[in-house]
Coordinates of C-alpha atoms and ligand atoms in Angstrom, one line a residue:
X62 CA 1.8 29.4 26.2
X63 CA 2.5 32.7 26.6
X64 CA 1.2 34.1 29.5
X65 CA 1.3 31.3 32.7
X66 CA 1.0 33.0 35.6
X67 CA -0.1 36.3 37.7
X68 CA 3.3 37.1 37.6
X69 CA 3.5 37.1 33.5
X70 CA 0.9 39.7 33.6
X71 CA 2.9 41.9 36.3
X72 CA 6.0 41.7 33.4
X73 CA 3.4 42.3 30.4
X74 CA 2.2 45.6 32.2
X75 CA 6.1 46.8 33.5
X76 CA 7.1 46.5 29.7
X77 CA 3.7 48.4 28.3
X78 CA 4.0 51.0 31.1
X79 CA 8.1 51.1 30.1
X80 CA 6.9 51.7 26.6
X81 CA 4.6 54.6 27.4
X82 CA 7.3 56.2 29.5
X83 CA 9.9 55.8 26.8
X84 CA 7.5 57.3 24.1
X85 CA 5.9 60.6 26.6
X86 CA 9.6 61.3 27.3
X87 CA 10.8 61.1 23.2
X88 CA 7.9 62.6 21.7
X89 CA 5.7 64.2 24.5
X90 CA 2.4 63.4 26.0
X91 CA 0.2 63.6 22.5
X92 CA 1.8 60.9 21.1
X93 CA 0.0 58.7 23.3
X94 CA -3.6 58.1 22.9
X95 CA -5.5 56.7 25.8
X96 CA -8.6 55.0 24.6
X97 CA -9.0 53.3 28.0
X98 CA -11.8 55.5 29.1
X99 CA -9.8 55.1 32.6
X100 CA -7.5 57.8 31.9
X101 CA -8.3 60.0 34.8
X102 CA -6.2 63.5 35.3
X103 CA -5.6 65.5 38.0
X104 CA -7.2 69.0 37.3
X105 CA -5.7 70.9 40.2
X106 CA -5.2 74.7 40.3
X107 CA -1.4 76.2 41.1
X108 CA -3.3 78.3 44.0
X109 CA -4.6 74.3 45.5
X110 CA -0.8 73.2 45.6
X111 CA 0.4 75.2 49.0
X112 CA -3.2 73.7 50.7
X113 CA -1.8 69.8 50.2
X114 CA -0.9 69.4 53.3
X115 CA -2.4 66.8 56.1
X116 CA -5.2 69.6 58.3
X117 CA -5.0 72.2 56.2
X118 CA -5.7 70.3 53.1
X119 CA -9.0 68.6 54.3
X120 CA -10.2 72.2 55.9
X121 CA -10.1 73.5 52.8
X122 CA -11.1 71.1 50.6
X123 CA -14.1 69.3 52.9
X124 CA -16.6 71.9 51.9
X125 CA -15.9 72.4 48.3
X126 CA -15.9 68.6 48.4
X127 CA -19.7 68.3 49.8
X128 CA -20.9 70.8 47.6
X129 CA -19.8 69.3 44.4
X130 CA -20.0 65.6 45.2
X131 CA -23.9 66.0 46.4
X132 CA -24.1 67.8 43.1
X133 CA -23.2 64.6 41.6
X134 CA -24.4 61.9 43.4
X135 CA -27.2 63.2 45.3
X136 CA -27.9 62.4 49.0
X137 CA -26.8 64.2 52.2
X138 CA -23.1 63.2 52.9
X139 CA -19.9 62.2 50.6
X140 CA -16.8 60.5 51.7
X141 CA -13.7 60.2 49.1
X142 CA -11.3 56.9 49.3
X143 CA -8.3 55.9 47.7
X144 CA -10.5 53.7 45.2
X145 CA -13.7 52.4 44.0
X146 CA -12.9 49.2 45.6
X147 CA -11.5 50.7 49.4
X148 CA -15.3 52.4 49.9
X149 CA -17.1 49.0 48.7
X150 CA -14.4 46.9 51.1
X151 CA -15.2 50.0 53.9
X152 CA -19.2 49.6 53.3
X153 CA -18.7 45.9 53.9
X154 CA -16.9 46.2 57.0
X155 CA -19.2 48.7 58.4
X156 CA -22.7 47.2 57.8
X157 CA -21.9 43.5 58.0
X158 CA -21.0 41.0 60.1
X159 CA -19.1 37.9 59.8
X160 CA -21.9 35.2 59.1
X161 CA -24.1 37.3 57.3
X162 CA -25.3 37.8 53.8
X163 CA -23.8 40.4 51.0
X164 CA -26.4 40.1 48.0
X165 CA -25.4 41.6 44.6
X166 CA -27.5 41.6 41.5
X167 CA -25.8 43.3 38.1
X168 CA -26.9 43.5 34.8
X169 CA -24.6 40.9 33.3
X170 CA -21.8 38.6 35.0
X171 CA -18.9 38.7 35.9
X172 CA -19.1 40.6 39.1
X173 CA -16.0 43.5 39.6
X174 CA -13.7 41.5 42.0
X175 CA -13.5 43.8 44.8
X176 CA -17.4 42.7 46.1
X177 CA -16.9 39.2 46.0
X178 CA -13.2 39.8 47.6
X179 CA -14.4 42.3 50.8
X180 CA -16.9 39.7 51.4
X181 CA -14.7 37.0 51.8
X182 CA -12.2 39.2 54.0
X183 CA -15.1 39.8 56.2
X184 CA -16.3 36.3 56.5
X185 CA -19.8 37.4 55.0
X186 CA -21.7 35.0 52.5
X187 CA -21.9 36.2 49.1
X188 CA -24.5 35.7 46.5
X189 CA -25.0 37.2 43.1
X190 CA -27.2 37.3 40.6
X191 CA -27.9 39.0 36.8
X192 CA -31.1 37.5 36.5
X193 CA -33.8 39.1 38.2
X194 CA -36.3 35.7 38.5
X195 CA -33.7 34.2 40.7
X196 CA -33.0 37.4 43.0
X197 CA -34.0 36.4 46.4
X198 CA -33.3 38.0 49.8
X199 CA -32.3 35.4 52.7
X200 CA -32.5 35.5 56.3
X201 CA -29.2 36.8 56.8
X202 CA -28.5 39.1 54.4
X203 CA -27.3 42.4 55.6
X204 CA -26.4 44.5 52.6
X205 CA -27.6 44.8 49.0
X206 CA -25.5 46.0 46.4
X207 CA -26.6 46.5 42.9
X208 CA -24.2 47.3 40.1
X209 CA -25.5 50.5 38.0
X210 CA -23.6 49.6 34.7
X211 CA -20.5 46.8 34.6
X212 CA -17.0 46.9 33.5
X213 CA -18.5 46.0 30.3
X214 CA -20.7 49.3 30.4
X215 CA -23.4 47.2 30.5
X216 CA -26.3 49.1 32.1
X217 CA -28.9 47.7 34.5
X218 CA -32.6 48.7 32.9
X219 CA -34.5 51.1 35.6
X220 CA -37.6 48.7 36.3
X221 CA -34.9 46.3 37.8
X222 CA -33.4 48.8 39.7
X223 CA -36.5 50.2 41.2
X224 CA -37.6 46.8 41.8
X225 CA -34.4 45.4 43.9
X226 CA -34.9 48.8 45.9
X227 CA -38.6 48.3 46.8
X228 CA -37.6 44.4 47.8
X229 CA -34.8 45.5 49.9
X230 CA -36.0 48.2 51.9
X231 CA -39.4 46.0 52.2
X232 CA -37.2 43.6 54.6
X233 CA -35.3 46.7 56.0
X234 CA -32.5 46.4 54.2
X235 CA -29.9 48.8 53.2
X236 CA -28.7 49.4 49.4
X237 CA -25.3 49.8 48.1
X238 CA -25.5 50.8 44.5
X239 CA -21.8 50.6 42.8
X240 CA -21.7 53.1 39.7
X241 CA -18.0 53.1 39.3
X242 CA -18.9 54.1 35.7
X243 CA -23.3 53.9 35.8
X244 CA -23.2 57.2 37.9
X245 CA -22.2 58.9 34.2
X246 CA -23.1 56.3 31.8
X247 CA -26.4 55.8 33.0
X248 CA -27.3 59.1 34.3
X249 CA -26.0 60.6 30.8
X250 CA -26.1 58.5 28.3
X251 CA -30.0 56.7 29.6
X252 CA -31.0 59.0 31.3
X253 CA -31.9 57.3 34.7
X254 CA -32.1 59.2 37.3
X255 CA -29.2 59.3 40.0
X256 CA -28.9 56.2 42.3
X257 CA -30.1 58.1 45.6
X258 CA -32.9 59.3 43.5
X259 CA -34.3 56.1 42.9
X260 CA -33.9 55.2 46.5
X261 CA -30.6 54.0 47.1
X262 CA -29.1 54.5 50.5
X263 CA -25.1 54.3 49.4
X264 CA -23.7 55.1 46.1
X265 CA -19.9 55.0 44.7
X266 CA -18.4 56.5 41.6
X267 CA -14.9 56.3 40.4
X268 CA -13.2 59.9 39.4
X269 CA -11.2 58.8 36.8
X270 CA -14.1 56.6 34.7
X271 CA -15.6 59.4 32.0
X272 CA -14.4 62.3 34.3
X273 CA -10.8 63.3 34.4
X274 CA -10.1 63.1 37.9
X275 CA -7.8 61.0 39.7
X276 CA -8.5 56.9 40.4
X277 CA -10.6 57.3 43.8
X278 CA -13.6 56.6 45.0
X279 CA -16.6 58.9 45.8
X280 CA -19.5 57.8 48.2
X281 CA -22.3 59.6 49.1
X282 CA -25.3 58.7 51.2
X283 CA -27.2 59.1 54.2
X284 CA -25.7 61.2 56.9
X285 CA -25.7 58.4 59.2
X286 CA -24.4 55.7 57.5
X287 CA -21.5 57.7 55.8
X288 CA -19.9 58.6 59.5
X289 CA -20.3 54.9 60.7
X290 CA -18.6 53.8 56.9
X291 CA -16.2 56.8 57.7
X292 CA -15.1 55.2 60.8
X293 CA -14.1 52.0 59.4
X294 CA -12.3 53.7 56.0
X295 CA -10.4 55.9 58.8
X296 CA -9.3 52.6 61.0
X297 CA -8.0 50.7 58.2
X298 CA -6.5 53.5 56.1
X299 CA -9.4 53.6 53.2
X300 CA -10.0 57.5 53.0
X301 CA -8.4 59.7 50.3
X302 CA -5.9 62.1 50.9
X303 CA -5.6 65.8 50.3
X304 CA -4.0 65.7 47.1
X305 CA -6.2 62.7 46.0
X306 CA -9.7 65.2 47.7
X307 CA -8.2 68.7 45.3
X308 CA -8.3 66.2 42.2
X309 CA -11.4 64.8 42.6
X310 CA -13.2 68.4 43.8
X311 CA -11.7 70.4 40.4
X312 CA -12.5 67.1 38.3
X313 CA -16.2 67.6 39.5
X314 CA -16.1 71.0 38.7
X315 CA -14.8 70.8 35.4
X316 CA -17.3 67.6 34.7
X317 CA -18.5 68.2 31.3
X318 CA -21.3 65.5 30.1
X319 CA -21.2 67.1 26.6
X320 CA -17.7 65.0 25.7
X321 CA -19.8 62.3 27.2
X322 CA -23.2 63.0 24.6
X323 CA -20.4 63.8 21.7
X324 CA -19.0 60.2 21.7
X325 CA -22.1 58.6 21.2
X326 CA -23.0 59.5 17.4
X327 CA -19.3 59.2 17.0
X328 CA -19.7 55.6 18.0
X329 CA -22.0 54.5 15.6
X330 CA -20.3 56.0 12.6
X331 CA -16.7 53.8 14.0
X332 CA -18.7 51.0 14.2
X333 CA -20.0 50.8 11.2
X334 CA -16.4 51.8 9.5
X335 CA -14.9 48.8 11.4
X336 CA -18.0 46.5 10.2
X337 CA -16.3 46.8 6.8
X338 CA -13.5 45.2 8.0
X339 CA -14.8 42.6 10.6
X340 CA -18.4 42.1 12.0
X341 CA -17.4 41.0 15.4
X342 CA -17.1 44.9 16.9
X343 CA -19.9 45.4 19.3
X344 CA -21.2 49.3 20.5
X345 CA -20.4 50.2 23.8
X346 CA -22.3 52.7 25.2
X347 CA -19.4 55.8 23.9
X348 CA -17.3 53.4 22.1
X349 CA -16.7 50.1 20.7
X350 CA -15.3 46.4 21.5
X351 CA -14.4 43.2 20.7
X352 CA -14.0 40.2 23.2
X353 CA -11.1 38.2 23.4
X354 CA -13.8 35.0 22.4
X355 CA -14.6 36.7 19.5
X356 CA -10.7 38.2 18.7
X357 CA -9.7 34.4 18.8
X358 CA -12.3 33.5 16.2
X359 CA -11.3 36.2 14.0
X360 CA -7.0 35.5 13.8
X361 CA -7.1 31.9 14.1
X362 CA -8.9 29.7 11.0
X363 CA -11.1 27.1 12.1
X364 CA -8.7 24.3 10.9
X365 CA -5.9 25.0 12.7
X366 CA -5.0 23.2 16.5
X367 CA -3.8 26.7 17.1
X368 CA -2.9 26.8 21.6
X369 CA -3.4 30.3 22.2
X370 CA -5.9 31.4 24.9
X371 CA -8.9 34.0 24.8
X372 CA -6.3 36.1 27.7
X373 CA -3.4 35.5 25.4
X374 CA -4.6 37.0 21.6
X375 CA -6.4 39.9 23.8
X376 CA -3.2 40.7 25.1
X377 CA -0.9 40.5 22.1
X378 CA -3.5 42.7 20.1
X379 CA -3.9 45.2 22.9
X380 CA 0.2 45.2 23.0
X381 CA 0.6 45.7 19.3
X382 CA -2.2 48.7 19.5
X383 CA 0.0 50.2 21.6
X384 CA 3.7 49.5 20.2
X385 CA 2.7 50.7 16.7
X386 CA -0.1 52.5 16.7
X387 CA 0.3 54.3 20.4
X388 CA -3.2 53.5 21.4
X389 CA -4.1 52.3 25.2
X390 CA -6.4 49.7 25.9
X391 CA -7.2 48.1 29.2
X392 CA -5.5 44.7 28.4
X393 CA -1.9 45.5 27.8
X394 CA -1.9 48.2 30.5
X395 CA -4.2 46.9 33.1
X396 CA -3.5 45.2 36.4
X397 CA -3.2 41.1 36.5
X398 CA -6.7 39.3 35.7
X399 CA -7.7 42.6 33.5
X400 CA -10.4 42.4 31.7
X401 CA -9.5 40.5 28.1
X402 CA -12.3 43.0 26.2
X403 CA -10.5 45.3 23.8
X404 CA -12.4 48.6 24.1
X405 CA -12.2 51.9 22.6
X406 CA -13.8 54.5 24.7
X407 CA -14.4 57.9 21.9
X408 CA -15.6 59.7 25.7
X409 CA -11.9 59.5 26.4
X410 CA -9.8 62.9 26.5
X411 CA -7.5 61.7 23.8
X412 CA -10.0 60.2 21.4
X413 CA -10.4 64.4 20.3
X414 CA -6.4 63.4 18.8
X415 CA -7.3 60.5 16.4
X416 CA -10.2 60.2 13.8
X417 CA -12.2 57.6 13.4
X418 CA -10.4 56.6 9.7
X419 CA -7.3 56.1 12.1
X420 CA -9.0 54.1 14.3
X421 CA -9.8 51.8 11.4
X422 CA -6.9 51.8 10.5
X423 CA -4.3 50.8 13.5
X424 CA -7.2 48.2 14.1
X425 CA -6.9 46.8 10.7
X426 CA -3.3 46.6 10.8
X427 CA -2.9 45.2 14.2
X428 CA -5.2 42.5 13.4
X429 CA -3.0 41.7 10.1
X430 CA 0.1 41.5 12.3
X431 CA -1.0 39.9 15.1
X432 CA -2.8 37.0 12.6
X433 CA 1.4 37.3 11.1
X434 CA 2.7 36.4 14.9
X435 CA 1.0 34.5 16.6
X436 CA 2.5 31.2 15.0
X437 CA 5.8 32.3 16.0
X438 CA 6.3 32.0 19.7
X439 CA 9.7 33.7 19.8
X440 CA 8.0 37.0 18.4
X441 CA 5.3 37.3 20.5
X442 CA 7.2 36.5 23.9
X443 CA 9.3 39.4 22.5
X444 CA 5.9 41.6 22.1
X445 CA 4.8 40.9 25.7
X446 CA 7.6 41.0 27.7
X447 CA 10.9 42.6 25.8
X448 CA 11.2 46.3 26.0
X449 CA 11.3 47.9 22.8
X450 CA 12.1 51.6 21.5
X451 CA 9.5 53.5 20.2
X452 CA 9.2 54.5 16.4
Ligands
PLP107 C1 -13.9 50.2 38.1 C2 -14.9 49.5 38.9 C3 -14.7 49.2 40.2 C4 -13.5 49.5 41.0 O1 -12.8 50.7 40.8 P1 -11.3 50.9 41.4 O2 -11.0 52.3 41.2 O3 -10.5 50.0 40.5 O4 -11.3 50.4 42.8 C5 -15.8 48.6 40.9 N1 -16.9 48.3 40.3 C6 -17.1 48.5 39.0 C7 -18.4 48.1 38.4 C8 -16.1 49.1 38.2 O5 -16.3 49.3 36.9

């Protein structure tokens, strides 16, 4: 066993995140190619840097920040918080009470944690569902939130949205709709309309996911509920800050879909280049991936009483992507419990640096080594957590 514990994971990311430092500062910021599709960036102007300040900051901004975020989301009011996650914990706090019921229906399970987790902190009762036959509103229940398209980029079809809208608001009940990724993916790449469009009363987006603005959140919504949400994110420290409100504002107005629309046909013709290699890539909506379920199956033969988890082989292959090939994937960078998928997102900033027959390559050559190591246990405790130069 390689990886035991939360705290394994917090040493696997400090050595990937050394790794990336070591290799920006010895061969500059190209070198690296960030295939995450959670890049982010922070497109601020020289003239926004003497407004960062605490009053001045949100004077300025505030305006620019309406304008552009009802652009993009719809609806009458935005709010901007330090994540994704702060605004769904705020939305919690605000329109729920201990005892009642948070409802989330998704397109495909697992759940993003940070639903499940305000809940909880809130003393709610949570229920979820991905099946729409079993949806089912209770007594209780106080909030609905429906995920627009998952951390897997899987999107929710629009009849089921419309649906869970019609049942909600039937009973009087308010609508959360998280599209952390959906409010791009779905809106460009499906072309559903945007979530208040369809009805919903709340929406959040996250900057940095196919945008290049900074890891925040961006909610937008009826005037009425935003101020009460506002409150709460104010009490508890939730709302972004100046610096944090200039990135996502210029990231807004340099949102370009077309990068977005460009990565799509590229997709297709990766895929079918890394088909000739292995058949267990799967599209994404602008890229490609391969679960850890499916990784396992393809480095370990069927014979062998090899102990090596799903978490484990995800890992090691996302680490060797990046040590040798300088490509960034969710699972050796992200935070502990990451998700184990191995993705390569071609609407990423970087994917412009690396062609497909590249791609193809590092993948093929990963897979060869990591099929090499993982029956030596000394060489892949080395890969996870020793630092290593770059070459
Ligand atoms: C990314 C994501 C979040 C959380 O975003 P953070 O910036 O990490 O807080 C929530 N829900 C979904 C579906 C996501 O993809």
């Amino acid at each position: 066993m390689f990886i035991n514990s939360s705290l394994d994971e917090v040493k696997r990311r400090e050595n990937a995140l050394k790794f990336i430092a070591s290799l920006v500062k010895e061969k500059g910021r190209s070198s690296l190619h960030d295939l995450s599709g959670l890049a982010g960036g922070f497109p601020v102007e020289e003239s926004d840097l003497e407004l960062l300040e605490t009053y001045a900051g949100p004077a300025y901004f505030y305006q620019s920040l309406q304008k552009e975020g009802i652009f993009h989301l719809g609806g009458e009011k935005v709010l901007a918080f330090n994540r994704t996650s702060a605004a769904i914990l705020a939305t919690i706090m605000a329109l729920v009470k201990p005892g009642e019921e948070v409802i989330h229906y998704l397109p495909q399970l697992p759940s993003h944690p940070s639903i499940p987790r305000s809940a909880k902190l809130q003393g709610a009762i949570y229920s979820e569902y991905d099946n729409l036959k079993d949806f089912k509103l209770g007594d209780k229940t106080a909030l609905v939130v429906i995920t627009g398209s998952t951390m897997d980029h899987q999107i929710i079809p629009r009849d089921d949205f419309e649906k869970i809208i019609q049942i909600s608001h039937k009973q009087g009940i308010n609508v959360l709709v998280d599209d952390a990724s959906g409010a791009r993916l779905r809106t460009v790449v499906y072309n559903q309309p945007r979530a208040m469009d369809m009805g919903a009363d709340l929406v959040v987006t996250s900057t940095d996911k196919l945008m290049d603005g900074p890891r925040a959140g961006l909610m937008a919504g009826k005037i009425q509920l935003i101020d009460q949400i506002a409150d709460k994110a104010h009490q508890f420290g939730l709302e972004a800050q100046p610096p944090v409100v200039a990135g996502i504002v210029r990231a807004l107005q340099t949102f370009n879909p077309q990068r977005i629309l460009d990565s799509i046909k590229r997709k297709d013709s990766l895929h079918h280049q890394l088909n000739d290699l292995m058949n267990s890539f799967e599209k994404t909506p602008t890229g490609v991936m391969i679960s850890a379920d499916d990784l396992l199956k393809e480095v370990t033969a069927p014979e062998t009483d090899l102990f090596v988890s799903e978490r484990e082989v995800a890992t090691l292959m996302a680490m060797i992507l990046l040590k040798d090939h300088h490509i960034v994937t969710i699972p050796a960078v992200g935070m502990p419990g990451v998700s184990t998928t191995i993705r390569l997102d071609l609407a990423s900033r970087d994917a412009e640096n690396v062609d497909n027959t590249q791609i193809c390559h590092a993948i093929q050559d990963s897979l060869q080594k990591l099929k090499k190591i993982i029956l030596d246990g000394e060489k892949c405790l080395k890969l996870l957590y020793e630092p290593e130069d770059c070459i």
